[in-house]
PDB file of C-alpha atoms in Angstrom:
ATOM      1  CA  GLY A 817       0.000   0.000   0.000  1.00 43.00           C
ATOM      2  CA  ASN A 818       1.497   3.248   1.232  1.00 43.00           C
ATOM      3  CA  PHE A 819       5.060   1.870   1.587  1.00 37.00           C
ATOM      4  CA  ALA A 820       5.066   0.591  -2.018  1.00 40.00           C
ATOM      5  CA  THR A 821       3.701   3.929  -3.244  1.00 42.00           C
ATOM      6  CA  ASN A 822       6.487   5.807  -1.428  1.00 42.00           C
ATOM      7  CA  ILE A 823       9.138   3.515  -2.910  1.00 43.00           C
ATOM      8  CA  GLN A 824       7.746   3.892  -6.423  1.00 47.00           C
ATOM      9  CA  GLY A 825       7.514   7.676  -5.960  1.00 48.00           C
ATOM     10  CA  GLY A 826      11.152   7.706  -4.841  1.00 50.00           C
ATOM     11  CA  ALA A 827      12.145   5.714  -7.929  1.00 51.00           C
ATOM     12  CA  GLN A 828      10.316   8.168 -10.172  1.00 55.00           C
ATOM     13  CA  PHE A 829      12.097  11.055  -8.441  1.00 59.00           C
ATOM     14  CA  GLY A 830      15.423   9.259  -8.928  1.00 64.00           C
ATOM     15  CA  TYR A 831      14.685   8.672 -12.604  1.00 79.00           C
ATOM     16  CA  MET A 832      13.713  12.315 -13.013  1.00 82.00           C
ATOM     17  CA  LEU A 833      17.208  13.508 -12.003  1.00 85.00           C
ATOM     18  CA  LEU A 834      19.082  10.952 -14.103  1.00 88.00           C
ATOM     19  CA  TRP A 835      19.759  13.643 -16.717  1.00 90.00           C
ATOM     20  CA  VAL A 836      21.705  15.548 -14.046  1.00 90.00           C
ATOM     21  CA  VAL A 837      23.965  12.523 -13.503  1.00 89.00           C
ATOM     22  CA  VAL A 838      24.565  12.228 -17.262  1.00 91.00           C
ATOM     23  CA  ALA A 839      25.203  15.976 -17.701  1.00 91.00           C
ATOM     24  CA  SER A 840      27.457  16.118 -14.622  1.00 90.00           C
ATOM     25  CA  ASN A 841      29.578  13.222 -15.807  1.00 90.00           C
ATOM     26  CA  LEU A 842      29.896  14.672 -19.308  1.00 92.00           C
ATOM     27  CA  THR A 843      30.892  18.007 -17.780  1.00 90.00           C
ATOM     28  CA  ALA A 844      33.460  16.337 -15.519  1.00 89.00           C
ATOM     29  CA  MET A 845      34.943  14.456 -18.484  1.00 92.00           C
ATOM     30  CA  LEU A 846      35.179  17.677 -20.526  1.00 93.00           C
ATOM     31  CA  VAL A 847      36.846  19.556 -17.673  1.00 90.00           C
ATOM     32  CA  GLN A 848      39.275  16.686 -17.069  1.00 91.00           C
ATOM     33  CA  ALA A 849      40.183  16.480 -20.756  1.00 92.00           C
ATOM     34  CA  LEU A 850      40.770  20.240 -20.972  1.00 92.00           C
ATOM     35  CA  SER A 851      42.842  20.214 -17.792  1.00 91.00           C
ATOM     36  CA  ALA A 852      44.927  17.277 -19.039  1.00 91.00           C
ATOM     37  CA  LYS A 853      45.505  18.992 -22.378  1.00 92.00           C
ATOM     38  CA  LEU A 854      46.675  22.099 -20.529  1.00 91.00           C
ATOM     39  CA  GLY A 855      49.258  20.021 -18.657  1.00 90.00           C
ATOM     40  CA  ILE A 856      50.432  18.306 -21.841  1.00 91.00           C
ATOM     41  CA  ALA A 857      50.554  21.466 -23.967  1.00 91.00           C
ATOM     42  CA  THR A 858      52.198  23.781 -21.449  1.00 90.00           C
ATOM     43  CA  GLY A 859      54.051  21.440 -19.105  1.00 89.00           C
ATOM     44  CA  ARG A 860      52.397  23.344 -16.261  1.00 90.00           C
ATOM     45  CA  ASN A 861      49.412  22.617 -14.084  1.00 90.00           C
ATOM     46  CA  LEU A 862      46.258  24.717 -13.795  1.00 90.00           C
ATOM     47  CA  PRO A 863      47.161  26.454 -10.495  1.00 90.00           C
ATOM     48  CA  GLU A 864      50.521  27.506 -11.955  1.00 92.00           C
ATOM     49  CA  MET A 865      48.802  28.934 -15.004  1.00 93.00           C
ATOM     50  CA  CYS A 866      46.243  30.786 -12.861  1.00 92.00           C
ATOM     51  CA  ARG A 867      49.057  32.264 -10.765  1.00 94.00           C
ATOM     52  CA  ASP A 868      50.705  33.621 -13.924  1.00 94.00           C
ATOM     53  CA  GLN A 869      47.529  34.916 -15.581  1.00 94.00           C
ATOM     54  CA  PHE A 870      45.583  36.580 -12.756  1.00 96.00           C
ATOM     55  CA  PRO A 871      46.397  39.431 -10.342  1.00 96.00           C
ATOM     56  CA  ARG A 872      47.702  38.375  -6.922  1.00 96.00           C
ATOM     57  CA  PRO A 873      44.456  39.228  -4.988  1.00 96.00           C
ATOM     58  CA  VAL A 874      42.424  37.106  -7.402  1.00 96.00           C
ATOM     59  CA  VAL A 875      44.888  34.226  -7.068  1.00 95.00           C
ATOM     60  CA  TRP A 876      44.720  34.422  -3.262  1.00 96.00           C
ATOM     61  CA  GLY A 877      40.899  34.485  -3.402  1.00 95.00           C
ATOM     62  CA  MET A 878      40.860  31.488  -5.742  1.00 92.00           C
ATOM     63  CA  TRP A 879      43.257  29.644  -3.453  1.00 92.00           C
ATOM     64  CA  VAL A 880      41.131  30.240  -0.342  1.00 94.00           C
ATOM     65  CA  ILE A 881      37.918  29.208  -2.100  1.00 91.00           C
ATOM     66  CA  ASN A 882      39.528  26.079  -3.528  1.00 87.00           C
ATOM     67  CA  GLU A 883      40.984  25.076  -0.162  1.00 89.00           C
ATOM     68  CA  VAL A 884      37.554  25.376   1.492  1.00 90.00           C
ATOM     69  CA  VAL A 885      35.903  23.426  -1.321  1.00 86.00           C
ATOM     70  CA  ALA A 886      38.616  20.744  -1.226  1.00 84.00           C
ATOM     71  CA  MET A 887      38.215  20.374   2.555  1.00 88.00           C
ATOM     72  CA  ALA A 888      34.443  20.028   2.200  1.00 86.00           C
ATOM     73  CA  THR A 889      34.903  17.439  -0.543  1.00 84.00           C
ATOM     74  CA  ASP A 890      37.470  15.511   1.492  1.00 86.00           C
ATOM     75  CA  LEU A 891      35.221  15.588   4.541  1.00 90.00           C
ATOM     76  CA  ALA A 892      32.321  14.150   2.536  1.00 86.00           C
ATOM     77  CA  GLU A 893      34.560  11.424   1.093  1.00 88.00           C
ATOM     78  CA  PHE A 894      36.012  10.604   4.528  1.00 93.00           C
ATOM     79  CA  LEU A 895      32.557  10.394   6.101  1.00 94.00           C
ATOM     80  CA  GLY A 896      31.337   8.267   3.204  1.00 92.00           C
ATOM     81  CA  ALA A 897      34.201   5.815   3.677  1.00 94.00           C
ATOM     82  CA  ALA A 898      33.693   5.707   7.454  1.00 96.00           C
ATOM     83  CA  LEU A 899      29.963   5.072   7.006  1.00 96.00           C
ATOM     84  CA  GLY A 900      30.804   2.343   4.509  1.00 93.00           C
ATOM     85  CA  PHE A 901      33.044   0.567   7.037  1.00 95.00           C
ATOM     86  CA  TYR A 902      30.394   1.103   9.725  1.00 96.00           C
ATOM     87  CA  LEU A 903      27.661  -0.476   7.596  1.00 95.00           C
ATOM     88  CA  LEU A 904      29.767  -3.290   6.136  1.00 93.00           C
ATOM     89  CA  LEU A 905      31.654  -4.360   9.237  1.00 95.00           C
ATOM     90  CA  HIS A 906      29.084  -3.440  11.929  1.00 95.00           C
ATOM     91  CA  ILE A 907      31.722  -1.618  13.975  1.00 96.00           C
ATOM     92  CA  PRO A 908      31.323   1.607  15.981  1.00 96.00           C
ATOM     93  CA  LEU A 909      31.454   4.746  13.842  1.00 95.00           C
ATOM     94  CA  LEU A 910      34.515   6.107  15.669  1.00 96.00           C
ATOM     95  CA  LEU A 911      36.420   2.888  14.939  1.00 97.00           C
ATOM     96  CA  ALA A 912      35.237   3.082  11.321  1.00 96.00           C
ATOM     97  CA  ALA A 913      36.641   6.629  11.111  1.00 96.00           C
ATOM     98  CA  VAL A 914      39.995   5.485  12.522  1.00 97.00           C
ATOM     99  CA  LEU A 915      40.040   2.579  10.051  1.00 97.00           C
ATOM    100  CA  THR A 916      39.324   5.034   7.224  1.00 96.00           C
ATOM    101  CA  GLY A 917      42.296   7.142   8.307  1.00 96.00           C
ATOM    102  CA  ILE A 918      44.569   4.099   8.440  1.00 96.00           C
ATOM    103  CA  VAL A 919      43.494   2.880   4.995  1.00 94.00           C
ATOM    104  CA  THR A 920      44.009   6.390   3.596  1.00 93.00           C
ATOM    105  CA  PHE A 921      47.568   6.560   4.945  1.00 94.00           C
ATOM    106  CA  VAL A 922      48.328   3.069   3.614  1.00 94.00           C
ATOM    107  CA  ILE A 923      47.156   4.079   0.146  1.00 91.00           C
ATOM    108  CA  LEU A 924      49.183   7.305   0.307  1.00 90.00           C
ATOM    109  CA  ALA A 925      52.251   5.324   1.466  1.00 93.00           C
ATOM    110  CA  LEU A 926      52.071   3.362  -1.789  1.00 91.00           C
ATOM    111  CA  GLU A 927      53.178   6.530  -3.575  1.00 88.00           C
ATOM    112  CA  ARG A 928      56.734   5.828  -2.370  1.00 91.00           C
ATOM    113  CA  HIS A 929      56.762   3.033  -4.934  1.00 91.00           C
ATOM    114  CA  GLY A 930      55.647   5.367  -7.727  1.00 85.00           C
ATOM    115  CA  PHE A 931      52.253   6.538  -8.806  1.00 81.00           C
ATOM    116  CA  ARG A 932      51.281   3.284 -10.557  1.00 87.00           C
ATOM    117  CA  PRO A 933      50.445   1.369  -7.342  1.00 91.00           C
ATOM    118  CA  VAL A 934      48.156   4.211  -6.234  1.00 89.00           C
ATOM    119  CA  GLU A 935      46.501   4.201  -9.663  1.00 88.00           C
ATOM    120  CA  ALA A 936      46.042   0.415  -9.375  1.00 92.00           C
ATOM    121  CA  VAL A 937      44.332   0.729  -5.978  1.00 93.00           C
ATOM    122  CA  ILE A 938      42.033   3.500  -7.244  1.00 91.00           C
ATOM    123  CA  THR A 939      41.258   1.429 -10.357  1.00 94.00           C
ATOM    124  CA  GLY A 940      40.396  -1.498  -8.085  1.00 95.00           C
ATOM    125  CA  PHE A 941      38.029   0.680  -6.048  1.00 92.00           C
ATOM    126  CA  VAL A 942      36.361   1.985  -9.206  1.00 93.00           C
ATOM    127  CA  GLY A 943      36.032  -1.602 -10.448  1.00 96.00           C
ATOM    128  CA  VAL A 944      34.301  -2.690  -7.240  1.00 94.00           C
ATOM    129  CA  ILE A 945      31.930   0.278  -7.536  1.00 92.00           C
ATOM    130  CA  ALA A 946      31.182  -0.543 -11.189  1.00 95.00           C
ATOM    131  CA  VAL A 947      30.463  -4.198 -10.409  1.00 97.00           C
ATOM    132  CA  SER A 948      28.257  -3.127  -7.482  1.00 94.00           C
ATOM    133  CA  TYR A 949      26.255  -0.821  -9.749  1.00 90.00           C
ATOM    134  CA  VAL A 950      25.772  -3.610 -12.275  1.00 94.00           C
ATOM    135  CA  ILE A 951      24.587  -5.993  -9.551  1.00 96.00           C
ATOM    136  CA  GLU A 952      22.236  -3.349  -8.112  1.00 92.00           C
ATOM    137  CA  THR A 953      20.831  -2.661 -11.572  1.00 89.00           C
ATOM    138  CA  ILE A 954      20.202  -6.356 -12.188  1.00 91.00           C
ATOM    139  CA  LEU A 955      18.514  -6.741  -8.794  1.00 93.00           C
ATOM    140  CA  ASP A 956      16.439  -3.564  -9.148  1.00 89.00           C
ATOM    141  CA  ARG A 957      15.236  -4.283 -12.725  1.00 89.00           C
ATOM    142  CA  PRO A 958      14.563  -0.656 -13.692  1.00 89.00           C
ATOM    143  CA  ASP A 959      12.142   0.431 -16.406  1.00 88.00           C
ATOM    144  CA  TRP A 960      14.704   0.954 -19.196  1.00 90.00           C
ATOM    145  CA  LEU A 961      12.394   3.157 -21.259  1.00 91.00           C
ATOM    146  CA  GLU A 962      11.931   5.443 -18.249  1.00 89.00           C
ATOM    147  CA  VAL A 963      15.684   5.414 -17.604  1.00 89.00           C
ATOM    148  CA  GLY A 964      16.451   6.293 -21.242  1.00 90.00           C
ATOM    149  CA  VAL A 965      13.923   9.115 -21.402  1.00 91.00           C
ATOM    150  CA  ASN A 966      15.022  10.659 -18.113  1.00 89.00           C
ATOM    151  CA  ALA A 967      18.711  10.387 -19.004  1.00 90.00           C
ATOM    152  CA  VAL A 968      18.281  12.881 -21.839  1.00 91.00           C
ATOM    153  CA  ILE A 969      15.212  14.993 -21.011  1.00 89.00           C
ATOM    154  CA  PRO A 970      15.806  17.593 -18.267  1.00 89.00           C
ATOM    155  CA  ARG A 971      13.049  17.900 -15.647  1.00 86.00           C
ATOM    156  CA  LEU A 972      12.866  19.411 -12.190  1.00 85.00           C
ATOM    157  CA  ALA A 973       9.991  19.279  -9.714  1.00 85.00           C
ATOM    158  CA  GLY A 974      10.374  22.048  -7.188  1.00 82.00           C
ATOM    159  CA  THR A 975      13.066  23.129  -4.791  1.00 85.00           C
ATOM    160  CA  GLU A 976      13.865  19.620  -3.506  1.00 84.00           C
ATOM    161  CA  SER A 977      14.860  18.414  -6.949  1.00 84.00           C
ATOM    162  CA  ILE A 978      16.933  21.564  -7.556  1.00 87.00           C
ATOM    163  CA  LEU A 979      18.778  20.958  -4.283  1.00 86.00           C
ATOM    164  CA  LEU A 980      19.409  17.308  -5.209  1.00 85.00           C
ATOM    165  CA  ALA A 981      20.541  18.289  -8.714  1.00 86.00           C
ATOM    166  CA  THR A 982      23.015  20.768  -7.240  1.00 86.00           C
ATOM    167  CA  GLY A 983      24.325  18.075  -4.887  1.00 84.00           C
ATOM    168  CA  ILE A 984      24.769  15.621  -7.761  1.00 85.00           C
ATOM    169  CA  LEU A 985      26.667  18.215  -9.791  1.00 85.00           C
ATOM    170  CA  GLY A 986      28.846  19.137  -6.809  1.00 81.00           C
ATOM    171  CA  ALA A 987      29.601  15.494  -6.040  1.00 81.00           C
ATOM    172  CA  THR A 988      30.697  14.902  -9.633  1.00 82.00           C
ATOM    173  CA  VAL A 989      32.640  18.010 -10.634  1.00 81.00           C
ATOM    174  CA  MET A 990      34.971  18.323  -7.639  1.00 80.00           C
ATOM    175  CA  PRO A 991      38.185  20.349  -7.233  1.00 77.00           C
ATOM    176  CA  HIS A 992      40.460  17.448  -8.063  1.00 76.00           C
ATOM    177  CA  VAL A 993      38.496  16.916 -11.288  1.00 78.00           C
ATOM    178  CA  VAL A 994      39.612  20.400 -12.319  1.00 83.00           C
ATOM    179  CA  PHE A 995      43.203  20.470 -11.035  1.00 84.00           C
ATOM    180  CA  LEU A 996      44.509  16.908 -10.977  1.00 83.00           C
ATOM    181  CA  PRO A 997      44.628  16.044 -14.704  1.00 86.00           C
ATOM    182  CA  SER A 998      46.881  19.003 -15.523  1.00 86.00           C
ATOM    183  CA  ALA A 999      49.247  18.009 -12.711  1.00 84.00           C
ATOM    184  CA  LEU A1000      49.291  14.325 -13.727  1.00 82.00           C
ATOM    185  CA  THR A1001      49.973  15.000 -17.406  1.00 84.00           C
ATOM    186  CA  GLN A1002      52.435  17.895 -17.233  1.00 75.00           C
ATOM    187  CA  HIS A1003      55.438  15.541 -17.087  1.00 73.00           C
ATOM    188  CA  ARG A1004      54.144  12.921 -19.518  1.00 68.00           C
TER     189      ARG A1004
END
């Protein structure tokens, strides 16, 4: 009855914002490609180029804003990982947070052996996420026509959907999406 109606309404709401996920990912890919090309073409990363092209007060303002945004992004990622450990391992949240910190330092320590091991770990994480999405999709059995339509036709339904759309965009196009590719490619 009412529970099933709420679940189906939630699915419809989720389908409705699918176009935001598609647009956000396309935007992130474009920004990453442009940033990488900047690193390849100039041998310099985006922050270095900004420092050379903008007046000092603007550069300082950009730096402060980007530091705040990066901290907020890192906090969300840290909390997400801690909640993941909490839910998967059924351990106290504080212990999950400590475990997240330890795993983070272990991954960062791999950088002593070059950047390839870090890339391999990240690729492994992305692979697990991709397989999980495929399994969830198989178990959920979505209406593919509805998915296809909502992936390409923009729709919003009030302030809640605008807030969710903004969150999806912000979770996809993050500071490292803008800055990292130019830094990774500048010496390649």
